Tab-separated table of C-alpha atoms in Angstrom:
chain	number	residue	atom	x	y	z
A	20	MET	CA	-7.064	26.525	221.177
A	21	SER	CA	-8.268	30.007	220.637
A	22	PHE	CA	-8.260	31.712	217.298
A	23	PHE	CA	-8.580	35.184	218.654
A	24	GLY	CA	-5.385	36.842	219.704
A	25	ASN	CA	-4.628	40.411	220.543
A	26	THR	CA	-4.967	43.130	217.997
A	27	PRO	CA	-2.994	46.337	217.834
A	28	THR	CA	-3.707	49.112	220.285
A	29	ASP	CA	-3.400	52.856	219.943
A	30	GLU	CA	-1.186	54.924	222.125
A	31	GLY	CA	-3.512	56.674	224.500
A	32	LYS	CA	-3.883	59.943	226.306
A	33	ALA	CA	-2.869	60.508	229.905
A	34	SER	CA	-4.809	58.360	232.264
A	35	PRO	CA	-5.259	57.481	235.908
A	36	VAL	CA	-2.606	55.051	237.023
A	37	ARG	CA	-3.821	51.652	238.077
A	38	PRO	CA	-3.154	51.298	241.809
A	39	GLU	CA	-1.065	48.138	241.395
A	40	GLY	CA	1.196	49.994	239.009
A	41	ASN	CA	-0.002	48.104	235.961
A	42	PRO	CA	-0.204	49.840	232.583
A	43	PRO	CA	-2.888	52.534	232.374
A	44	SER	CA	-6.364	51.390	231.551
A	45	HIS	CA	-7.537	54.639	230.037
A	46	GLN	CA	-6.343	54.228	226.472
A	47	PRO	CA	-8.416	54.219	223.338
A	48	ILE	CA	-8.165	50.718	222.036
A	49	PHE	CA	-9.129	48.248	219.432
A	50	ASN	CA	-11.799	46.185	220.975
A	51	THR	CA	-10.358	42.872	221.882
A	52	SER	CA	-11.519	41.113	224.978
A	53	ASN	CA	-8.155	39.351	225.134
A	54	ASN	CA	-6.163	42.504	225.706
A	55	LYS	CA	-5.358	42.534	229.392
A	56	ASN	CA	-4.395	46.249	229.444
A	57	VAL	CA	-7.785	47.357	228.248
A	58	PRO	CA	-10.896	47.713	230.421
A	59	ALA	CA	-13.500	45.056	229.729
A	60	THR	CA	-16.127	47.779	229.747
A	61	ILE	CA	-15.962	51.394	228.624
A	62	ILE	CA	-18.804	53.854	229.001
A	63	ALA	CA	-17.654	56.769	226.888
A	64	LYS	CA	-18.741	60.385	226.890
A	65	GLY	CA	-22.139	60.845	225.240
A	66	VAL	CA	-23.466	57.542	226.534
A	67	LYS	CA	-25.758	57.073	229.526
A	68	LEU	CA	-25.972	53.769	231.389
A	69	GLU	CA	-29.064	53.201	233.531
A	70	GLY	CA	-29.687	50.170	235.720
A	71	GLU	CA	-27.783	47.440	237.506
A	72	PHE	CA	-24.392	46.948	235.954
A	73	LYS	CA	-22.117	44.074	236.995
A	74	SER	CA	-18.718	43.251	235.568
A	75	GLN	CA	-15.851	40.921	236.326
A	76	GLY	CA	-13.241	43.060	234.604
A	77	ASP	CA	-12.016	46.628	234.699
A	78	VAL	CA	-14.514	49.376	233.980
A	79	LEU	CA	-13.814	52.842	232.607
A	80	ILE	CA	-16.535	55.479	232.823
A	81	GLU	CA	-16.345	58.772	230.929
A	82	GLY	CA	-20.089	59.180	230.438
A	83	GLU	CA	-23.112	59.108	232.720
A	84	VAL	CA	-24.277	56.293	234.995
A	85	VAL	CA	-27.497	56.069	236.991
A	86	GLY	CA	-28.187	52.985	239.099
A	87	ASN	CA	-25.602	50.673	240.578
A	88	ILE	CA	-22.176	49.529	239.492
A	89	GLN	CA	-20.422	46.452	240.719
A	90	THR	CA	-17.111	45.168	239.444
A	91	GLU	CA	-14.481	42.734	240.613
A	92	GLY	CA	-11.818	44.814	238.891
A	93	LEU	CA	-10.667	48.421	238.755
A	94	LEU	CA	-13.266	51.113	238.259
A	95	THR	CA	-11.961	54.325	236.715
A	96	ALA	CA	-14.249	57.354	236.533
A	97	GLY	CA	-12.866	60.052	234.235
A	98	PRO	CA	-12.993	63.803	234.942
A	99	GLU	CA	-16.177	64.333	232.914
A	100	SER	CA	-18.040	61.332	234.254
A	101	VAL	CA	-21.278	61.783	236.198
A	102	ILE	CA	-22.207	58.826	238.364
A	103	LYS	CA	-25.394	58.714	240.409
A	104	ALA	CA	-24.926	55.198	241.649
A	105	GLY	CA	-23.679	53.035	244.443
A	106	ILE	CA	-20.277	51.668	243.539
A	107	VAL	CA	-18.805	48.358	244.633
A	108	ALA	CA	-15.374	47.590	243.199
A	109	ALA	CA	-12.053	45.979	244.006
A	110	ASP	CA	-10.144	49.222	243.294
A	111	ALA	CA	-11.283	52.617	242.113
A	112	VAL	CA	-9.874	55.827	240.693
A	113	ILE	CA	-12.403	58.661	240.803
A	114	ALA	CA	-11.838	61.866	238.874
A	115	GLY	CA	-15.456	62.807	238.128
A	116	LYS	CA	-18.686	63.472	239.974
A	117	VAL	CA	-20.123	60.681	242.121
A	118	GLU	CA	-23.367	60.717	244.085
A	119	GLY	CA	-23.602	57.433	245.947
A	120	ASN	CA	-21.751	55.267	248.386
A	121	LEU	CA	-18.432	53.709	247.492
A	122	GLN	CA	-17.495	50.299	248.781
A	123	ILE	CA	-13.971	49.607	247.592
A	124	LYS	CA	-12.294	46.384	248.557
A	125	HIS	CA	-8.698	47.574	248.317
A	126	ARG	CA	-7.524	50.985	247.190
A	127	LEU	CA	-9.431	54.138	246.369
A	128	GLU	CA	-7.860	57.146	244.662
A	129	ILE	CA	-9.772	60.405	244.542
A	130	ARG	CA	-8.341	62.849	242.023
A	131	SER	CA	-8.311	66.628	242.282
A	132	THR	CA	-11.184	66.992	239.801
A	133	ALA	CA	-13.431	64.618	241.750
A	134	LYS	CA	-16.592	65.541	243.607
A	135	VAL	CA	-17.847	62.689	245.765
A	136	GLU	CA	-21.056	62.794	247.801
A	137	GLY	CA	-21.592	59.608	249.767
A	138	ASP	CA	-20.100	57.320	252.356
A	139	THR	CA	-16.872	55.582	251.548
A	140	VAL	CA	-15.480	52.306	252.789
A	141	CYS	CA	-12.073	51.140	251.589
A	142	GLN	CA	-8.818	49.603	252.710
A	143	THR	CA	-6.530	52.457	251.673
A	144	ILE	CA	-7.356	55.875	250.294
A	145	GLY	CA	-5.486	58.592	248.437
A	146	ILE	CA	-7.030	62.040	248.039
A	147	GLU	CA	-5.487	64.717	245.837
A	148	ALA	CA	-5.619	68.371	246.848
A	149	GLY	CA	-8.689	70.015	245.348
A	150	ALA	CA	-10.939	66.986	245.543
A	151	MET	CA	-14.356	67.460	247.148
A	152	LEU	CA	-15.526	64.707	249.457
A	153	GLN	CA	-18.771	64.778	251.449
A	154	GLY	CA	-19.748	61.838	253.627
A	155	GLN	CA	-18.283	59.403	256.075
A	156	VAL	CA	-14.990	57.784	255.212
A	157	ARG	CA	-13.966	54.530	256.797
A	158	CYS	CA	-10.692	53.017	255.737
A	159	GLY	CA	-7.889	50.865	257.058
A	160	GLU	CA	-9.813	47.633	256.990
A	161	GLU	CA	-10.497	45.329	254.087
A	162	THR	CA	-14.088	45.552	253.021
A	163	LYS	CA	-16.036	42.442	252.328
A	164	ALA	CA	-16.083	41.098	248.798
A	165	PRO	CA	-18.469	42.980	246.483
A	166	ALA	CA	-21.738	43.299	248.298
A	167	ASP	CA	-25.093	44.383	247.011
A	168	PRO	CA	-24.618	47.862	245.544
A	169	GLN	CA	-28.327	48.573	245.988
A	170	GLN	CA	-27.780	48.823	249.737
A	171	ALA	CA	-25.091	51.396	249.093
A	172	THR	CA	-27.499	53.510	247.072
A	173	VAL	CA	-30.233	53.317	249.681
A	174	LYS	CA	-27.813	54.489	252.358
A	175	ALA	CA	-26.675	57.345	250.181
A	176	GLU	CA	-30.241	58.490	249.614
A	177	SER	CA	-31.065	58.397	253.339
A	178	ASN	CA	-28.097	60.665	254.183
B	11	MET	CA	-16.003	12.114	194.214
B	12	ASN	CA	-16.130	12.508	197.967
B	13	PRO	CA	-19.740	11.958	199.100
B	14	ALA	CA	-19.163	13.924	202.288
B	15	TYR	CA	-18.643	17.181	200.368
B	16	ALA	CA	-21.061	19.381	198.458
B	17	TYR	CA	-20.413	22.725	196.835
B	18	ILE	CA	-22.876	25.575	196.506
B	19	TYR	CA	-22.032	27.828	193.567
B	20	ASP	CA	-23.448	31.325	193.448
B	21	ASP	CA	-25.326	32.257	190.311
B	22	PHE	CA	-22.833	34.946	189.296
B	23	LEU	CA	-20.237	32.210	188.720
B	24	ILE	CA	-22.069	31.228	185.552
B	25	GLU	CA	-20.620	34.323	183.896
B	26	LYS	CA	-17.832	33.754	181.446
B	27	PRO	CA	-14.946	35.309	183.408
B	28	TYR	CA	-15.420	32.678	186.105
B	29	GLN	CA	-15.493	29.585	183.856
B	30	ASP	CA	-11.735	29.119	183.770
B	31	ILE	CA	-11.319	29.521	187.510
B	32	LEU	CA	-14.182	27.098	188.175
B	33	ASP	CA	-12.545	24.514	185.906
B	34	SER	CA	-9.260	24.978	187.755
B	35	LEU	CA	-11.069	24.815	191.084
B	36	GLU	CA	-12.789	21.535	190.270
B	37	THR	CA	-9.508	20.017	189.034
B	38	ARG	CA	-7.717	21.161	192.201
B	39	LEU	CA	-10.449	19.773	194.472
B	40	ALA	CA	-10.416	16.448	192.607
B	41	THR	CA	-6.644	16.271	193.051
B	42	LEU	CA	-7.058	16.833	196.781
B	43	GLY	CA	-9.779	14.171	196.946
B	44	LEU	CA	-12.340	16.787	197.899
B	45	GLY	CA	-14.505	16.707	194.789
B	46	GLY	CA	-18.186	16.587	195.630
B	47	ARG	CA	-21.669	17.250	194.368
B	48	ILE	CA	-22.416	20.694	193.050
B	49	GLY	CA	-25.525	22.771	193.527
B	50	ARG	CA	-26.038	26.086	191.783
B	51	LEU	CA	-27.993	28.931	193.280
B	52	THR	CA	-30.318	30.578	190.823
B	53	LEU	CA	-32.850	33.339	191.096
B	54	PHE	CA	-35.752	30.961	191.653
B	55	ARG	CA	-33.954	28.220	193.534
B	56	ASN	CA	-34.320	28.143	197.299
B	57	ALA	CA	-30.890	27.908	198.889
B	58	GLN	CA	-32.284	26.251	202.017
B	59	GLU	CA	-33.933	23.437	200.056
B	60	LEU	CA	-30.768	22.890	198.053
B	61	VAL	CA	-28.575	22.606	201.143
B	62	GLU	CA	-31.074	20.497	203.085
B	63	ASP	CA	-31.275	18.064	200.159
B	64	PHE	CA	-27.524	17.622	200.322
B	65	VAL	CA	-27.659	17.070	204.075
B	66	ARG	CA	-30.378	14.424	203.655
B	67	GLN	CA	-28.099	12.690	201.157
B	68	GLY	CA	-25.391	12.397	203.809
B	69	VAL	CA	-23.223	15.392	203.021
B	70	LYS	CA	-21.187	16.466	206.047
B	71	THR	CA	-19.409	19.510	204.651
B	72	ILE	CA	-21.115	22.218	202.630
B	73	VAL	CA	-18.691	24.496	200.848
B	74	ILE	CA	-19.899	27.913	199.758
B	75	VAL	CA	-18.287	29.076	196.516
B	76	GLY	CA	-18.706	32.731	195.582
B	77	ASN	CA	-18.296	35.751	197.845
B	78	ASP	CA	-19.625	37.152	201.134
B	79	ASN	CA	-23.005	37.725	199.496
B	80	THR	CA	-23.188	34.001	198.729
B	81	LEU	CA	-22.411	33.308	202.355
B	82	ASP	CA	-25.226	35.627	203.299
B	83	LYS	CA	-27.686	33.603	201.235
B	84	VAL	CA	-27.109	30.498	203.384
B	85	MET	CA	-26.035	31.970	206.717
B	86	TRP	CA	-29.593	32.498	207.963
B	87	PHE	CA	-30.308	28.749	208.139
B	88	MET	CA	-26.928	26.926	208.005
B	89	PRO	CA	-26.119	27.049	211.747
B	90	ASP	CA	-29.222	24.933	212.447
B	91	LEU	CA	-27.968	22.083	210.262
B	92	SER	CA	-25.515	19.493	211.508
B	93	VAL	CA	-22.918	20.241	208.875
B	94	THR	CA	-19.548	21.887	208.713
B	95	MET	CA	-19.240	24.899	206.460
B	96	GLY	CA	-16.339	25.585	204.143
B	97	TYR	CA	-15.912	28.740	202.116
B	98	ILE	CA	-14.108	29.353	198.844
B	99	PRO	CA	-14.213	33.070	198.011
B	100	LEU	CA	-13.680	33.701	194.320
B	101	ALA	CA	-14.705	37.352	194.184
B	102	GLU	CA	-15.121	40.484	196.263
B	103	PRO	CA	-16.556	41.275	198.749
B	104	SER	CA	-14.638	38.744	200.795
B	105	GLY	CA	-14.212	40.474	204.151
B	106	ILE	CA	-15.605	37.531	206.106
B	107	ALA	CA	-13.164	35.232	204.315
B	108	GLN	CA	-10.396	37.547	205.471
B	109	LEU	CA	-11.587	37.302	209.064
B	110	LEU	CA	-11.654	33.517	208.755
B	111	ASN	CA	-8.191	33.686	207.201
B	112	ILE	CA	-9.327	32.091	203.988
B	113	PRO	CA	-7.493	33.402	200.928
B	114	THR	CA	-9.404	34.390	197.823
B	115	GLY	CA	-9.178	32.076	194.821
B	116	LEU	CA	-7.742	28.594	194.411
B	117	ALA	CA	-5.570	28.943	197.523
B	118	ALA	CA	-8.759	28.461	199.549
B	119	CYS	CA	-8.676	24.781	198.479
B	120	ASP	CA	-5.636	24.287	200.687
B	121	VAL	CA	-7.562	25.669	203.668
B	122	LEU	CA	-10.337	23.218	202.872
B	123	SER	CA	-7.843	20.397	202.598
B	124	ALA	CA	-6.201	21.241	205.938
B	125	ARG	CA	-9.669	20.933	207.492
B	126	LEU	CA	-9.000	22.988	210.569
B	127	ILE	CA	-12.460	23.212	212.076
B	128	GLU	CA	-13.447	25.802	214.666
B	129	THR	CA	-16.803	25.980	216.366
B	130	LEU	CA	-17.888	29.604	216.505
B	131	ASP	CA	-20.660	31.468	218.261
B	132	VAL	CA	-23.315	32.890	215.987
B	133	ALA	CA	-25.391	35.934	216.711
B	134	LYS	CA	-29.093	36.394	216.119
B	135	LEU	CA	-30.856	39.584	215.125
B	136	ASN	CA	-34.513	38.874	215.774
B	137	ASP	CA	-34.708	35.346	214.309
B	138	ARG	CA	-31.970	35.649	211.749
B	139	TYR	CA	-28.394	34.461	212.269
B	140	PHE	CA	-25.398	36.588	211.491
B	141	LEU	CA	-21.713	35.887	211.834
B	142	SER	CA	-19.803	39.148	211.841
B	143	GLU	CA	-21.725	42.129	213.196
B	144	VAL	CA	-24.778	44.319	212.872
B	145	THR	CA	-24.281	48.057	212.555
B	146	PHE	CA	-26.729	50.922	212.953
B	147	GLU	CA	-25.288	54.228	211.864
B	148	ASN	CA	-26.144	57.688	213.162
B	149	THR	CA	-28.704	56.601	215.706
B	150	THR	CA	-29.940	57.583	219.146
B	151	ALA	CA	-31.262	54.086	219.860
B	152	THR	CA	-31.211	52.529	223.314
B	153	LEU	CA	-29.651	49.143	223.932
B	154	THR	CA	-31.066	47.238	226.900
B	155	VAL	CA	-28.576	44.604	227.976
B	156	ASP	CA	-29.646	41.292	229.477
B	157	GLY	CA	-32.739	43.077	230.855
B	158	LYS	CA	-30.614	44.690	233.578
B	159	TYR	CA	-29.355	47.989	232.284
B	160	SER	CA	-29.670	50.213	229.273
B	161	LEU	CA	-27.221	52.233	227.236
B	162	SER	CA	-28.505	55.381	225.546
B	163	LEU	CA	-26.671	57.486	223.020
B	164	THR	CA	-27.347	60.971	224.312
B	165	LYS	CA	-25.696	62.688	221.350
B	166	GLY	CA	-26.167	60.041	218.691
B	167	GLY	CA	-23.582	57.772	217.171
B	168	ASN	CA	-22.984	54.435	215.540
B	169	LEU	CA	-24.028	51.257	217.316
B	170	SER	CA	-22.423	47.953	216.395
B	171	ILE	CA	-23.089	44.540	217.873
B	172	ARG	CA	-20.163	42.281	217.115
B	173	ASN	CA	-19.762	38.555	217.103
B	174	LEU	CA	-16.808	37.816	214.833
B	175	GLY	CA	-16.168	41.466	214.122
B	176	ARG	CA	-16.441	43.844	211.235
B	177	ALA	CA	-16.095	42.349	207.847
B	178	LEU	CA	-17.232	45.279	205.818
B	179	THR	CA	-14.084	47.372	205.916
B	180	ALA	CA	-10.431	46.480	206.022
B	181	GLU	CA	-9.821	48.530	209.162
B	182	GLY	CA	-12.406	46.615	211.162
B	183	HIS	CA	-11.825	45.434	214.685
B	184	LEU	CA	-11.947	41.860	215.699
B	185	ALA	CA	-14.194	40.498	218.409
B	186	ASN	CA	-13.997	37.087	220.017
B	187	ALA	CA	-16.492	34.693	218.432
B	188	GLN	CA	-15.703	31.893	220.844
B	189	ASP	CA	-16.414	33.499	224.212
B	190	GLY	CA	-20.193	33.122	224.223
B	191	LEU	CA	-20.597	36.890	224.312
B	192	LEU	CA	-21.488	39.692	221.959
B	193	GLU	CA	-19.709	43.014	222.071
B	194	ALA	CA	-21.641	46.253	221.806
B	195	VAL	CA	-19.560	49.126	220.515
B	196	ILE	CA	-20.893	52.670	220.403
B	197	SER	CA	-18.787	55.197	218.555
B	198	PRO	CA	-19.548	58.899	218.440
B	199	GLN	CA	-20.626	60.436	215.162
B	200	ILE	CA	-17.711	62.522	213.934
B	201	PRO	CA	-17.765	64.474	210.663
B	202	SER	CA	-15.081	63.148	208.342
B	203	ALA	CA	-13.548	66.622	207.986
B	204	LYS	CA	-13.024	66.707	211.732
B	205	THR	CA	-11.495	63.234	211.657
B	206	ARG	CA	-9.032	64.344	208.981
B	207	LEU	CA	-8.112	67.407	211.045
B	208	TRP	CA	-7.616	65.288	214.158
B	209	THR	CA	-5.422	62.883	212.242
B	210	LYS	CA	-3.341	65.816	210.997
B	211	LEU	CA	-3.039	67.317	214.482
B	212	LYS	CA	-2.551	63.871	216.037
B	213	VAL	CA	-5.506	64.453	218.356
B	214	VAL	CA	-6.771	61.302	220.064
B	215	PRO	CA	-10.389	60.816	218.952
B	216	PRO	CA	-13.152	60.251	221.531
B	217	GLN	CA	-13.375	56.798	222.943
B	218	GLU	CA	-15.820	54.131	221.976
B	219	THR	CA	-18.208	52.673	224.495
B	220	LYS	CA	-17.753	48.934	224.814
B	221	VAL	CA	-19.688	46.325	226.780
B	222	THR	CA	-20.059	42.579	226.404
B	223	PHE	CA	-23.367	40.791	226.844
B	224	ARG	CA	-25.426	37.737	225.909
B	225	ALA	CA	-28.795	39.128	224.938
B	226	GLY	CA	-30.239	42.558	224.442
B	227	GLU	CA	-32.846	44.680	222.804
B	228	ILE	CA	-32.345	47.696	220.595
B	229	VAL	CA	-35.157	50.229	220.625
B	230	SER	CA	-35.365	53.479	218.703
B	231	GLN	CA	-37.998	56.207	218.518
B	232	GLN	CA	-36.932	56.897	214.938
B	233	PRO	CA	-36.927	54.295	212.159
B	234	LEU	CA	-33.675	52.415	212.416
B	235	GLY	CA	-31.775	51.003	209.456
B	236	GLY	CA	-28.807	48.726	209.761
B	237	GLN	CA	-26.762	46.009	208.174
B	238	ALA	CA	-26.106	42.569	209.640
B	239	ASP	CA	-23.339	40.783	207.752
B	240	ARG	CA	-24.416	41.943	204.287
B	241	PHE	CA	-28.180	42.040	204.623
B	242	SER	CA	-30.106	45.186	205.422
B	243	VAL	CA	-32.600	45.482	208.254
B	244	SER	CA	-34.971	48.228	209.299
B	245	GLY	CA	-37.465	48.772	212.098
B	246	PHE	CA	-37.937	50.342	215.503
B	247	LYS	CA	-37.094	47.390	217.718
B	248	PHE	CA	-34.652	44.482	217.402
B	249	SER	CA	-33.690	41.678	219.712
B	250	VAL	CA	-30.107	40.515	219.548
B	251	SER	CA	-28.514	37.494	221.184
B	252	VAL	CA	-25.662	35.040	220.878
B	253	VAL	CA	-25.868	31.293	220.406
B	254	PRO	CA	-22.580	29.954	221.766
B	255	GLN	CA	-20.612	27.226	220.004
B	256	LYS	CA	-23.182	26.842	217.285
B	257	PHE	CA	-21.464	26.806	213.914
B	258	ARG	CA	-18.622	24.596	212.672
B	259	ILE	CA	-16.471	26.391	210.123
B	260	ILE	CA	-13.300	25.387	208.316
B	261	MET	CA	-10.842	28.213	208.917
B	262	GLY	CA	-7.399	29.171	207.723
B	263	ARG	CA	-4.441	27.911	209.699
B	264	LYS	CA	-2.978	31.278	210.645
B	265	HIS	CA	-4.630	32.886	213.627
B	266	VAL	CA	-7.169	35.543	212.839
B	267	GLY	CA	-5.516	37.884	215.318
B	268	GLN	CA	-2.220	37.430	213.518
B	269	SER	CA	-3.703	38.146	210.131
B	270	LEU	CA	-5.281	41.360	211.355
B	271	ALA	CA	-2.134	42.360	213.184
B	272	ALA	CA	-0.309	41.913	209.897
B	273	ALA	CA	-2.916	44.075	208.214
B	274	TYR	CA	-2.191	46.793	210.771
B	275	GLY	CA	1.534	46.456	210.080
B	276	GLU	CA	2.444	45.122	213.514
């Protein structure tokens, strides 16, 4: 029996749509780990994450990340995010600046505001007009389950 | 008298306004078969010795009678004892009681009587336990999480490490104190005038950063002052960690989530 149920959530601003069509994961929220519509991790604007970050849930990045990110959920990078990291995720929506390789297990969406420098591997990809993408793109096949994101970074640096 | 119960009265309860309510409380507890030994905290009486004496005498449930400050006087050592804690809040501040869904006053006796026990995680700041959260306001400190990554506040903000959640204000959020994790929440520093303007214009305020973790270290170049539960801390470096399933507490029957949802009018 758990004593900790959901708490109220705020209505949020416009956000990237989760590929599966689930409710948006971009809303400001009350911080309850039990709320399934809310990312388990949020790196907001004004915060810098450095190092090896691993998560089992959804991740929303609006701030700065240097290092490696690995998640078994959806990774959403907002328009003002700056990511210098290898990314390994189940799904991803990129609207900010990424320097590093992306290894996405299922679906990758690159928004018009995105600037991606690095190689990309994914099963399906959607790219909005206006997005900048530099690097090799390989899609159409399911990538292996989250691998070591460090390898992704090393490859990105050697390019 | 029930030998399994002991009650720790805070010293402020000796004041006259509380005599009537204490008489009523003792009558109510006797009626419920929960009457027990009583220990009174005083200025020169060590709370730890008092509680440990009771435990040596076979007491299984220690009930704190007073307010959140009373709880704070025993919280730093209670989780290490093999006892269950009850709480009867008779005065403000009682934010932690609210989070545990324990009503203020005599109604708390019914919670004690129902004896719904939950085992909660407790958090540690350096070597001291805390139940709700520790907050550092207006800081540019860095939080290193599990030795793997760090979070820096590039523009400054408020850093909170939550176990049970905020108990200091009524609008506090609730964290899960049974998941074996702490929650770090970083909120940007916003002048109150700006907040009022945003509320008026219905502007969505900037998001909070949120991560969960088991152990971390907070380091600041500037002296850092904060508050864990209701005690103040200061320094340049703090370690923070969670001890899962550590503390047995008698809680109110209604879910904590429900009580907060009600507070938010949902």
